[in-house]
XYZ file of C-alpha atoms in Angstrom:
549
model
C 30.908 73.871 84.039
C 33.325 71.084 84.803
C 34.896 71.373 81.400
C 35.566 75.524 82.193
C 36.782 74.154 85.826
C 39.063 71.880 83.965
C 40.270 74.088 81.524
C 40.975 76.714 84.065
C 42.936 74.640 86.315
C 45.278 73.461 83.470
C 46.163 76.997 82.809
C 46.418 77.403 86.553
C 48.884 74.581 86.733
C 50.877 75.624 82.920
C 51.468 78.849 84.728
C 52.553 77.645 88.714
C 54.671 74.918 86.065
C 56.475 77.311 83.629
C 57.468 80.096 87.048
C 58.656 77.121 88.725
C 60.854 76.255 85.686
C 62.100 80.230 85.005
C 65.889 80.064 86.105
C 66.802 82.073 88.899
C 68.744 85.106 88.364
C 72.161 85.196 89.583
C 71.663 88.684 90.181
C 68.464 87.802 92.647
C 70.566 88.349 95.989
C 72.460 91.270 95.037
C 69.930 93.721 96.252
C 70.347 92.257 99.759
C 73.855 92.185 99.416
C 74.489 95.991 98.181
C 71.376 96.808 100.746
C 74.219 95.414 103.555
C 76.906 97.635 102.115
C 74.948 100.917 102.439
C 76.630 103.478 105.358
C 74.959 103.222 108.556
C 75.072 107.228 108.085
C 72.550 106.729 105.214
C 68.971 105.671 105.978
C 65.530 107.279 105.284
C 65.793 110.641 106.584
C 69.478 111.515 105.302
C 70.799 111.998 102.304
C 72.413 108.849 100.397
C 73.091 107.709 96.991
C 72.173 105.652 94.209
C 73.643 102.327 92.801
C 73.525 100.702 89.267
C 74.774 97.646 87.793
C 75.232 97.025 84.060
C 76.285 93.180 82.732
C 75.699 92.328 78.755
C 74.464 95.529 78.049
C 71.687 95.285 80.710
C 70.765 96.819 83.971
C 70.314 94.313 85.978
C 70.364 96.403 89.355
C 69.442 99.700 90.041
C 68.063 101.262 93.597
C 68.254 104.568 95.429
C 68.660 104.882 99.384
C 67.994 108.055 101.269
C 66.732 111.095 100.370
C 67.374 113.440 96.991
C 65.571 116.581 98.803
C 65.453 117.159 102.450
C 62.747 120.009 102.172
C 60.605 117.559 100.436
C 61.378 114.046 101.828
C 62.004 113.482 98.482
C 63.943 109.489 98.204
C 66.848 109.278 95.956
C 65.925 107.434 92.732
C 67.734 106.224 89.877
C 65.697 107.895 87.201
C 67.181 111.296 88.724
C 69.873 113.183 87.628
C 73.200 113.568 89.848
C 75.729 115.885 89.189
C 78.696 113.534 88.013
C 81.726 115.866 89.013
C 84.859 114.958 86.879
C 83.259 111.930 85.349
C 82.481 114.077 82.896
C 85.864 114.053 81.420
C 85.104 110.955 79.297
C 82.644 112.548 77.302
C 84.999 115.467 75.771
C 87.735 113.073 75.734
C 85.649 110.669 73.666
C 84.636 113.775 71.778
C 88.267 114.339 70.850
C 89.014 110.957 69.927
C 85.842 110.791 67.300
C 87.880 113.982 65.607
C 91.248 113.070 65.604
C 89.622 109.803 64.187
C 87.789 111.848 61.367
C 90.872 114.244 60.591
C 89.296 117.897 62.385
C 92.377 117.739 64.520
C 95.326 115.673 65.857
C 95.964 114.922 69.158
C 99.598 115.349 68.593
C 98.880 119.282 67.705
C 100.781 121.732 69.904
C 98.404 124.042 72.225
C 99.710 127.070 70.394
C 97.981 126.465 67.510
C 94.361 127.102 68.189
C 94.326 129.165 71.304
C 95.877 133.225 70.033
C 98.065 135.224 72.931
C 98.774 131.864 74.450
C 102.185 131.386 76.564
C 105.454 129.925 74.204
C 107.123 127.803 76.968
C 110.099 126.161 76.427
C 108.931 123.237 75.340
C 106.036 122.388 73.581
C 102.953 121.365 74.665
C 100.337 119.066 72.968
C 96.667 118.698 73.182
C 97.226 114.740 73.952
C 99.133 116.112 77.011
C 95.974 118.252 78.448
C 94.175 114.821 77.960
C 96.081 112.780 79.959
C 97.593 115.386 82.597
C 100.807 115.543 81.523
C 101.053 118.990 80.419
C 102.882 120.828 83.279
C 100.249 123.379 82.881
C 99.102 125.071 86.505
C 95.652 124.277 87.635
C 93.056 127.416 88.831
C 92.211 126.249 91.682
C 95.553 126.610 94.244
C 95.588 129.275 92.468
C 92.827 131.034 93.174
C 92.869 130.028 96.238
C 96.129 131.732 97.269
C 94.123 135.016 95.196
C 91.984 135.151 98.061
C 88.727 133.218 96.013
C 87.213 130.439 97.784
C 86.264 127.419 95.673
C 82.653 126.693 96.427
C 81.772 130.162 97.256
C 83.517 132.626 94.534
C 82.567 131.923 90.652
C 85.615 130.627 88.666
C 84.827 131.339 85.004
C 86.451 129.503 81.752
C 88.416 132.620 80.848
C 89.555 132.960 84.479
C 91.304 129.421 84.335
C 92.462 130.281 81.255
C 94.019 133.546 82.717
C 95.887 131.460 85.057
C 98.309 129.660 82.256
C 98.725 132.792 80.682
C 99.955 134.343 83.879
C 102.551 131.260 84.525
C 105.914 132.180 84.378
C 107.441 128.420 83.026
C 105.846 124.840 82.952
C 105.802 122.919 86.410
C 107.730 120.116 84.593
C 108.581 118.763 81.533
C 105.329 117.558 79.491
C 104.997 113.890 79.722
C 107.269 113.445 82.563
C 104.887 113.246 85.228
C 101.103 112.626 85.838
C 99.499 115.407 87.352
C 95.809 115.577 87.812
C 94.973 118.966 86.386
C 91.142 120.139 85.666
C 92.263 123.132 84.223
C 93.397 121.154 81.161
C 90.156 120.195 80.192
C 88.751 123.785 80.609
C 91.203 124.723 77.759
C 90.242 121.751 75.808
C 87.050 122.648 75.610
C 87.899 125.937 74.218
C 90.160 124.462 71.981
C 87.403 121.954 70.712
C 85.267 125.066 69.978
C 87.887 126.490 67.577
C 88.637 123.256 65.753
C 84.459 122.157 65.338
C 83.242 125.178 65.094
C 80.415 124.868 67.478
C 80.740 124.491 71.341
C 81.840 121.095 72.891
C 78.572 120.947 75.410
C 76.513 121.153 72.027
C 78.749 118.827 70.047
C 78.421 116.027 72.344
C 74.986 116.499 73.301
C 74.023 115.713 69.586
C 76.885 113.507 68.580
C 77.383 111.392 71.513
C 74.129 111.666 73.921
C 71.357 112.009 71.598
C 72.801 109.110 69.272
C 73.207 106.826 72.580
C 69.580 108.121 73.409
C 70.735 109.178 76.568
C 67.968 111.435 76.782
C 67.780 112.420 80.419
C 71.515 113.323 80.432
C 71.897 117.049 80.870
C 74.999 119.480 80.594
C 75.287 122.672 83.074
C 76.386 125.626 80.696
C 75.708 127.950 82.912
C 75.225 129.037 87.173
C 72.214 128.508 87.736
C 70.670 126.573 85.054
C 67.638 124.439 85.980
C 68.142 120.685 85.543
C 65.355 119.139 85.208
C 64.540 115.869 87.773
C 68.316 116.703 89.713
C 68.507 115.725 93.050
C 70.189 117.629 95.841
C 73.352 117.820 97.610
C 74.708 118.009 101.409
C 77.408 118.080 102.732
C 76.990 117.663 107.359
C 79.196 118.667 110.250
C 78.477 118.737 113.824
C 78.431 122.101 114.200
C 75.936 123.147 111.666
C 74.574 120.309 110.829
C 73.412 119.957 107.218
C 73.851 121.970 103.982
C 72.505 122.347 100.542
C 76.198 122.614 98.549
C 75.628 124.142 95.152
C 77.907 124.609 92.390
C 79.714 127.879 91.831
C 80.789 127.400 88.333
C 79.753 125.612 85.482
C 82.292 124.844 82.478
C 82.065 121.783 80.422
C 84.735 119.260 79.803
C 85.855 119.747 83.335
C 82.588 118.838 85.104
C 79.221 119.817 84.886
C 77.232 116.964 83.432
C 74.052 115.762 85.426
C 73.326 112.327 84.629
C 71.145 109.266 85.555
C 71.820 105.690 86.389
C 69.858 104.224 83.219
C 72.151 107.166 80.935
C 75.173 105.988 82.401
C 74.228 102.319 81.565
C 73.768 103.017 77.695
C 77.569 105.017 78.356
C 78.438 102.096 79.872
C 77.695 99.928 76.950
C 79.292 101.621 74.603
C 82.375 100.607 75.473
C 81.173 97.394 75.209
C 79.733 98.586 71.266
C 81.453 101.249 69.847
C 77.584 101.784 68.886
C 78.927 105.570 69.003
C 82.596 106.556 67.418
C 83.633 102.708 66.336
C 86.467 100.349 67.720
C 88.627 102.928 65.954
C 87.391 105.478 68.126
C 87.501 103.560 70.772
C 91.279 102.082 70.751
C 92.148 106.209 70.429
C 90.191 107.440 73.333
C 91.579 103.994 75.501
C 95.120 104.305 74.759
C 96.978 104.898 77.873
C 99.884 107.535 78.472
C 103.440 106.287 78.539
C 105.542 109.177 80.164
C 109.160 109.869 79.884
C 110.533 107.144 82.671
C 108.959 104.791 80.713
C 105.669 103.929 83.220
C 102.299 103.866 82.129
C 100.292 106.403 83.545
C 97.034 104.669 83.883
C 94.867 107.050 82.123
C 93.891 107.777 78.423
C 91.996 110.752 77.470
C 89.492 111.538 80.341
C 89.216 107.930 81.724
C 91.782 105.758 83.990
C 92.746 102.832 82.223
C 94.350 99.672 84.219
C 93.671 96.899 86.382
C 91.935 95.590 89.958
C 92.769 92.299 91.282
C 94.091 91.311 87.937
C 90.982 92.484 85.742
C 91.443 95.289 83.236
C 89.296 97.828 84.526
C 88.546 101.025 82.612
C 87.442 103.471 85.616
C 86.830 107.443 86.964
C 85.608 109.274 89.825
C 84.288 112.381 90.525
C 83.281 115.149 93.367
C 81.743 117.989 93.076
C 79.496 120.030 95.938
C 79.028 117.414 98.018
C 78.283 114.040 95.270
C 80.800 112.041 94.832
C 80.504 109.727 91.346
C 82.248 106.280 90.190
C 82.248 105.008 87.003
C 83.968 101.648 86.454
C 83.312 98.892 83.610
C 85.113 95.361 83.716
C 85.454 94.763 80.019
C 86.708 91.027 79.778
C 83.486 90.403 82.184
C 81.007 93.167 80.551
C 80.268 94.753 83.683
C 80.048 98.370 84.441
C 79.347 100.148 88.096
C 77.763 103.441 88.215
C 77.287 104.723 92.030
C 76.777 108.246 93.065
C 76.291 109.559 96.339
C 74.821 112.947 97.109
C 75.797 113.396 100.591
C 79.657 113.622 102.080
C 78.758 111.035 104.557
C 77.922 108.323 102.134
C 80.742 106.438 100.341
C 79.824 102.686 99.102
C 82.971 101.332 97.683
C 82.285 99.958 93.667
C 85.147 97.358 94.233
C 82.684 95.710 97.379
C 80.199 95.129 94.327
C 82.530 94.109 91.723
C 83.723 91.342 94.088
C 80.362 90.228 94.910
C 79.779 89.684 91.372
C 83.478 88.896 89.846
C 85.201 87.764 92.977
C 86.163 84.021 91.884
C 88.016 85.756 88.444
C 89.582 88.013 91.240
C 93.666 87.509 92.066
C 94.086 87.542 95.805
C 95.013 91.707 96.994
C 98.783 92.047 96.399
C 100.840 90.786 99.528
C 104.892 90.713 99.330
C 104.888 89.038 103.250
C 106.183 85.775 101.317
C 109.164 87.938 99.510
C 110.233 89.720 102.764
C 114.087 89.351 103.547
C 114.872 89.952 107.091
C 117.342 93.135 107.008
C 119.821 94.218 109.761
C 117.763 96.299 112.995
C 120.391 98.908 112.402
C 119.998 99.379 108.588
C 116.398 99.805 109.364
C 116.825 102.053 111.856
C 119.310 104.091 109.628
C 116.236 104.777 107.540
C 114.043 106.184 109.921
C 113.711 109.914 109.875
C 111.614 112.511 107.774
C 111.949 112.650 103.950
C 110.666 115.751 101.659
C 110.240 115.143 97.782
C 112.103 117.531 95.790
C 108.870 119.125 94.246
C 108.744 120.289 97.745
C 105.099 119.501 98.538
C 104.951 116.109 99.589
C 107.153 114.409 102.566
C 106.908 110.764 104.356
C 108.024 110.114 107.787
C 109.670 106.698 108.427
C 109.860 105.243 111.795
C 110.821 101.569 112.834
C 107.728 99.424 114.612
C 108.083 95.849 115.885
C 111.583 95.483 113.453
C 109.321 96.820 110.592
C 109.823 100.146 109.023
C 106.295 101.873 109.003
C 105.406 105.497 107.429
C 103.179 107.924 108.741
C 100.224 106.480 107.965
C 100.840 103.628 109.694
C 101.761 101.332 105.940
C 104.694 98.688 106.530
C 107.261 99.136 104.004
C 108.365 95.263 103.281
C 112.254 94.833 102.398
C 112.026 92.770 99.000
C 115.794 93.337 98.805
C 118.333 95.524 100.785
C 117.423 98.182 99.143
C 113.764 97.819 97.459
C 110.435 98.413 99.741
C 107.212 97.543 98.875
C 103.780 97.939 100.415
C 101.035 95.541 100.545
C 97.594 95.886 97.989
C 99.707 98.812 96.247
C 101.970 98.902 92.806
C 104.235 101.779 93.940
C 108.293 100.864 94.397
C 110.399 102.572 97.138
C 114.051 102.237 96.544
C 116.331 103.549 99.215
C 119.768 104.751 98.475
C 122.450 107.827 99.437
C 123.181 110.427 97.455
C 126.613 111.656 96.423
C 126.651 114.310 99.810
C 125.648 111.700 101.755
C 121.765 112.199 102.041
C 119.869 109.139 102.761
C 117.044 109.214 99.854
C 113.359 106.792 98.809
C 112.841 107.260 95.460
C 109.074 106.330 94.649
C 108.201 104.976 91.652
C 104.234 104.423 90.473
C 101.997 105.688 88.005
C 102.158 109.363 88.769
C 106.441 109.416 88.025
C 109.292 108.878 89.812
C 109.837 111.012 92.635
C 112.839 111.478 94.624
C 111.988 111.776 98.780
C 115.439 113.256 100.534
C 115.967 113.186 104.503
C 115.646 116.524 106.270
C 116.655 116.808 109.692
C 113.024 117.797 112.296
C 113.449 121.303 113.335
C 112.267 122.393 116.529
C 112.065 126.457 115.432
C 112.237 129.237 118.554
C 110.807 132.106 118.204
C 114.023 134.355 117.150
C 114.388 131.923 114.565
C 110.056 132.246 113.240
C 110.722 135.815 113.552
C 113.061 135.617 110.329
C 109.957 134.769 108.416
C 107.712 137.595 109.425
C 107.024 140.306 107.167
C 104.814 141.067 103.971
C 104.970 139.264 100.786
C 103.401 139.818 97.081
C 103.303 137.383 94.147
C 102.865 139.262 91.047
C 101.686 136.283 89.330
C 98.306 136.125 91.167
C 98.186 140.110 92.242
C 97.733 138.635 96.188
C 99.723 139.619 99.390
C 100.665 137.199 102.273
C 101.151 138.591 106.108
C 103.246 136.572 108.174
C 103.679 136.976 111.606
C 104.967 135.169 115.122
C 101.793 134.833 117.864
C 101.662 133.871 121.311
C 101.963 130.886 120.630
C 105.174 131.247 119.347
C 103.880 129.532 115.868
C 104.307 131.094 112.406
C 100.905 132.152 111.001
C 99.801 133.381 107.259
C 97.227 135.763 106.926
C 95.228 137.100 103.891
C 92.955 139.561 103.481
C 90.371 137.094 102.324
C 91.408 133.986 103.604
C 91.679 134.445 107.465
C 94.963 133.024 109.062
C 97.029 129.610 108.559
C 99.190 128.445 110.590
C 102.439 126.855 109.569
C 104.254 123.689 110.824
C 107.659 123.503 110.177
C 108.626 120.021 108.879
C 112.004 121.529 108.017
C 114.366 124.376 108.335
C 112.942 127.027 105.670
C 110.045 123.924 104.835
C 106.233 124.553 106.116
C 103.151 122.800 106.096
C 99.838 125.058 106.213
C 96.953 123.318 107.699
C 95.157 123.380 105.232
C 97.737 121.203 103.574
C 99.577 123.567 101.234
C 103.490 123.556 101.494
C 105.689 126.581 101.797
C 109.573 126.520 100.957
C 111.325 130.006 101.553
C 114.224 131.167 99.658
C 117.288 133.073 100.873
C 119.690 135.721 99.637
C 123.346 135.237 99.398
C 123.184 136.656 103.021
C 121.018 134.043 104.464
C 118.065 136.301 104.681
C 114.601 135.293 103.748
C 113.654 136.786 99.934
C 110.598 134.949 99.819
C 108.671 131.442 99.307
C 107.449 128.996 96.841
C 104.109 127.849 97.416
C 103.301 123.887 96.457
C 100.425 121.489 96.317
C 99.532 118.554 94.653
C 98.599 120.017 91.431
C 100.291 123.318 91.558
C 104.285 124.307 91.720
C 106.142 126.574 92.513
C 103.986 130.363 93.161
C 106.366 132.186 93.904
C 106.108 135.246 96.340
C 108.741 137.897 96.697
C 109.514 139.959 100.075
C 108.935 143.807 100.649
C-alpha cells in the first residue's frame, strides 16, 4: 500500500514538475488583449465577428464574439464560413499566375484575344492590366446604378458586367496610367480563364488550389441562392429599422463570392509562407507589384495589395460584401498572417491593433514630417486656401488656413516640407502646389493610385435663374436611362429617375455638382453657352455621358 502511495505521488509530483517547467506561450495574453479591442457595439446578443492569428504556419489564436444567427442565438465561431467579399481576388489571381507559370496563357496577352465581339479601343489592353486595375475599363456598378438597378437589391449577372465594356464608348484612361479599383475586371477574367483552361475558374481552383491546400470547408457561391453549408449570417442596423439580414444579390467568381473559415484562411495564409501550392515561381508572379506609367508603384499585384506598414512588408486585402467586411494581411519577414471578418456593419476591429500587439517593437514609429516643417509666409498660406476639383472631375479638396496651418476638409494638416511640397502625417501621398500657365493655383497629388492634378474653382453661390439653366430631360444612350432635373422650393437642383427616387445636387462649382449620394456631375455647354448635357463621375467610373432633349 505504501509502495502504490509512493509510486503515485512521484507521478503526482513528475506531472505538477514537468507543467511547471512547460514555457509559457507568448501568445497566452493575446486573447485578453484582442477580447479589449472588440466594439462595444458587439457583445452577446449582436452580431460580431471572428478573429484568427497565424505565426510559423500555426494558429495560434482563433475566437468568435457575437452572434452568427439572430433567429437562433447562434455565436459566431471560427469553424464557420463567412462570406469573404473581394478577398476572393487572390485566389483567381493566384490561379492566373500558376498558368502563365505553366505556359496556358501570358499575362502580357491583349483582352481581345480570348473574349469574341469585344470593344478595339485605342490602345490595347492586357490581361495583367485587369489584374492589377489598371485597365481603364468601366466598372458595372455606377453603372448600373445610374440604369436605375440597385446594388443589393437587383441581380447583376456576369454577362451583364460584361455588357457594360462592350457598351463603353473609349477607355477612362490610358492602361497603366492610373490605379483604379475596378471589380468588373475580375468578372471578365474569370471568363477569360474559362476560355484559356477549358473548364470554369470556380472549378479550377477548387481542385487545384483548395483541395490541394485541404482547405476543405472553403466554399465558392456559383450561383443566388446556393446553400453554404455551416455560413453564418449577415446584418447590417440603423436606428430606424433596426436590424437586417443582408443577402447577396449576385454571385460571380473571381470578383467575390467565396465563403471561407478562419482555419481555411490559415492554410491560405501559409502558403505564402510555402509555395506548398504553385512554387516560389508562382509565387514571385502572382506578388509582383504594378509599376504604372509615372513611374509609382501601385501597391498591388494580381488580386492582393502588396507594400508596407510601419516599415514591414505586408502583403494585404479587404473585402465587403452584404454587410461582412473581411481582412486578410500576412507579415512575411515575421510569418504572421491576420484573418478577421466581421458579419455585422457595426463591428470593425482594426488588424493593424493586433499586428502591433504582436510585432510592435519591429514597428517604425507612424510617419510624422512635424520635425521637417519650414515655417512659410501667413500670406502664401492663405493664397492657397480655396476649393480645388481634380481634372477627372470627381474628386475635389477644400483648403482652409487653421492656427497658421493649412488644413483640408477633413480636418488633415498639410505640413510645408518646402515652399512648395505638403505632406500629411501617417500617409505616403505628396501634394505639390504650383500655378498653371493661366494663372490657376493647382495641388498636384501624387500616391499610389497616380498623379492627379487638383485645380482651384471659385465657390458658387447658384440663384435660382441660374439652376433653372439645368432643368430639363436627359438620356445617355450608353446605359438606355433618362435623368429629370428640376428647380424645387427650395431653390436646389434635384435629379430624379424613374427608379432611383430624387438626388439632390450641391454645386461645388459653376457647371460642377455633387449628388448626395456622392456621385459628381459636370455639364457641358454649346458654343452658345447653353447646357447640352453632363458627364457623370465616381471613383471607379468616368465620364457617362448624357445628352439633352
Amino acid at each position: 500500500m505504501n509502495r502504490c502511495y509512493n509510486f503515485l505521488s512521484l507521478i503526482f509530483c513528475f506531472v505538477i514538475l514537468t507543467n511547471a517547467c512547460e514555457p509559457v506561450s507568448e501568445y497566452s495574453g493575446l486573447e485578453k488583449q484582442v477580447d479589449e479591442m472588440i466594439p462595444e457595439t458587439v457583445n452577446d446578443t449582436t452580431p460580431g465577428l471572428v478573429v484568427g492569428v497565424v505565426q510559423n504556419g500555426k494558429l495560434v489564436f482563433q475566437k468568435g464574439y457575437g452572434l452568427a444567427n439572430l433567429n437562433y442565438d447562434m455565436p459566431n465561431d471560427p469553424e464557420m464560413v463567412y462570406n469573404i467579399g473581394s478577398v476572393t481576388k487572390q485566389f483567381l489571381g493566384y490561379a492566373f499566375a500558376m498558368q502563365h507559370v505553366a505556359g496556358t496563357l501570358d499575362l502580357d496577352d491583349p483582352v481581345s484575344d480570348y473574349l469574341e465581339d469585344w470593344p478595339e479601343f485605342d490602345e490595347e489592353v492586357t490581361l495583367r492590366n485587369l489584374l492589377n486595375h489598371s485597365s481603364g475599363y468601366r466598372e458595372a456598378y455606377t453603372m448600373s446604378t445610374l440604369a436605375g438597378r440597385v446594388i443589393g437589391v437587383d441581380r447583376l449577372s456576369q454577362e451583364d458586367a460584361l455588357e457594360v465594356v462592350r457598351r463603353q464608348p473609349e477607355l477612362e484612361f490610358s492602361p497603366d496610367s492610373r490605379y483604379t479599383y475596378n471589380s468588373t475586371a475580375w468578372v471578365i477574367l474569370a471568363e477569360i480563364f474559362e476560355i484559356a483552361a477549358g473548364e470554369s475558374a470556380a472549378e479550377w481552383v477548387d481542385k487545384n488550389i483548395l483541395d490541394a491546400l485541404d482547405m476543405d470547408d472553403t466554399q465558392i457561391e456559383t450561383y443566388v441562392g446556393q446553400p453554404i453549408k455551416n455560413a453564418a449570417e449577415s446584418y447590417s442596423y440603423n436606428e430606424q429599422t433596426g436590424y437586417t439580414n443582408e443577402k447577396s444579390n449576385r454571385a460571380i467568381f473571381g470578383a467575390a463570392d467565396v465563403f471561407m473559415n478562419v482555419p481555411d484562411a490559415a492554410r491560405w495564409i501559409d502558403n505564402f509562407r510555402t509555395a506548398k501550392v504553385g512554387g516560389s515561381e508562382v509565387m514571385e508572379v502572382f506578388l509582383e507589384p504594378n509599376i504604372l506609367t509615372s513611374g509609382n508603384n501601385s501597391g498591388y499585384a494580381l488580386g492582393i495589395g502588396v507594400g508596407e506598414y510601419r516599415g514591414l512588408r505586408r502583403y494585404r486585402h479587404t473585402g465587403g460584401h452584404a454587410a461582412f467586411g473581411t481582412q486578410l494581411s500576412y507579415y512575411p519577414d515575421h510569418d504572421l498572417g491576420i484573418f478577421i471578418v466581421s458579419n455585422f456593419n457595426r463591428a470593425w476591429l482594426s488588424s493593424e491593433a493586433i499586428a502591433e500587439l504582436i510585432l510592435g517593437e519591429y514597428m517604425e514609429p507612424v510617419v510624422n514630417y512635424d520635425e521637417e516643417k519650414v515655417a512659410l509666409d501667413e500670406e502664401l498660406l492663405s493664397s492657397m486656401t480655396g476649393r480645388y476639383i481634380n481634372e477627372d472631375r470627381n474628386d475635389f479638396i477644400d483648403l482652409r488656413t487653421e492656427g497658421g496651418n493649412l488644413v483640408s476638409d477633413s480636418g488633415a494638416e498639410l505640413i510645408p516640407v518646402s515652399q512648395s511640397e505638403f505632406r500629411i502625417n501617417g500617409s505616403d501621398s505628396r501634394f505639390y502646389s504650383d500655378t498653371s500657365e493661366d494663372g490657376t493655383m493647382t495641388f498636384t497629388v501624387d500616391n499610389t493610385d497616380g498623379i492627379r492634378v487638383f485645380s482651384r474653382m471659385e465657390v458658387w453661390e447658384p440663384d435660382r435663374n441660374s439652376l433653372e439653366a439645368y432643368a430639363g430631360q436627359y438620356i445617355s444612350d450608353e446605359i438606355d436611362s433618362i435623368m429629370r432635373f428640376e428647380v424645387n422650393e427650395e431653390e436646389t437642383l434635384v435629379a430624379e429617375h424613374r427608379w432611383l427616387g430624387a438626388a439632390t445636387l450641391n454645386p461645388l462649382a459653376r457647371d460642377i455638382f455633387q449628388a448626395d449620394n456622392g456621385l459628381m456631375v459636370e455639364f457641358i455647354r454649346d458654343g452658345r453657352g447653353i447646357v447640352s448635357g453632363f458627364f457623370v463621375n465616381s471613383g471607379r467610373t468616368l465620364n457617362v455621358w448624357f445628352g439633352k432633349e
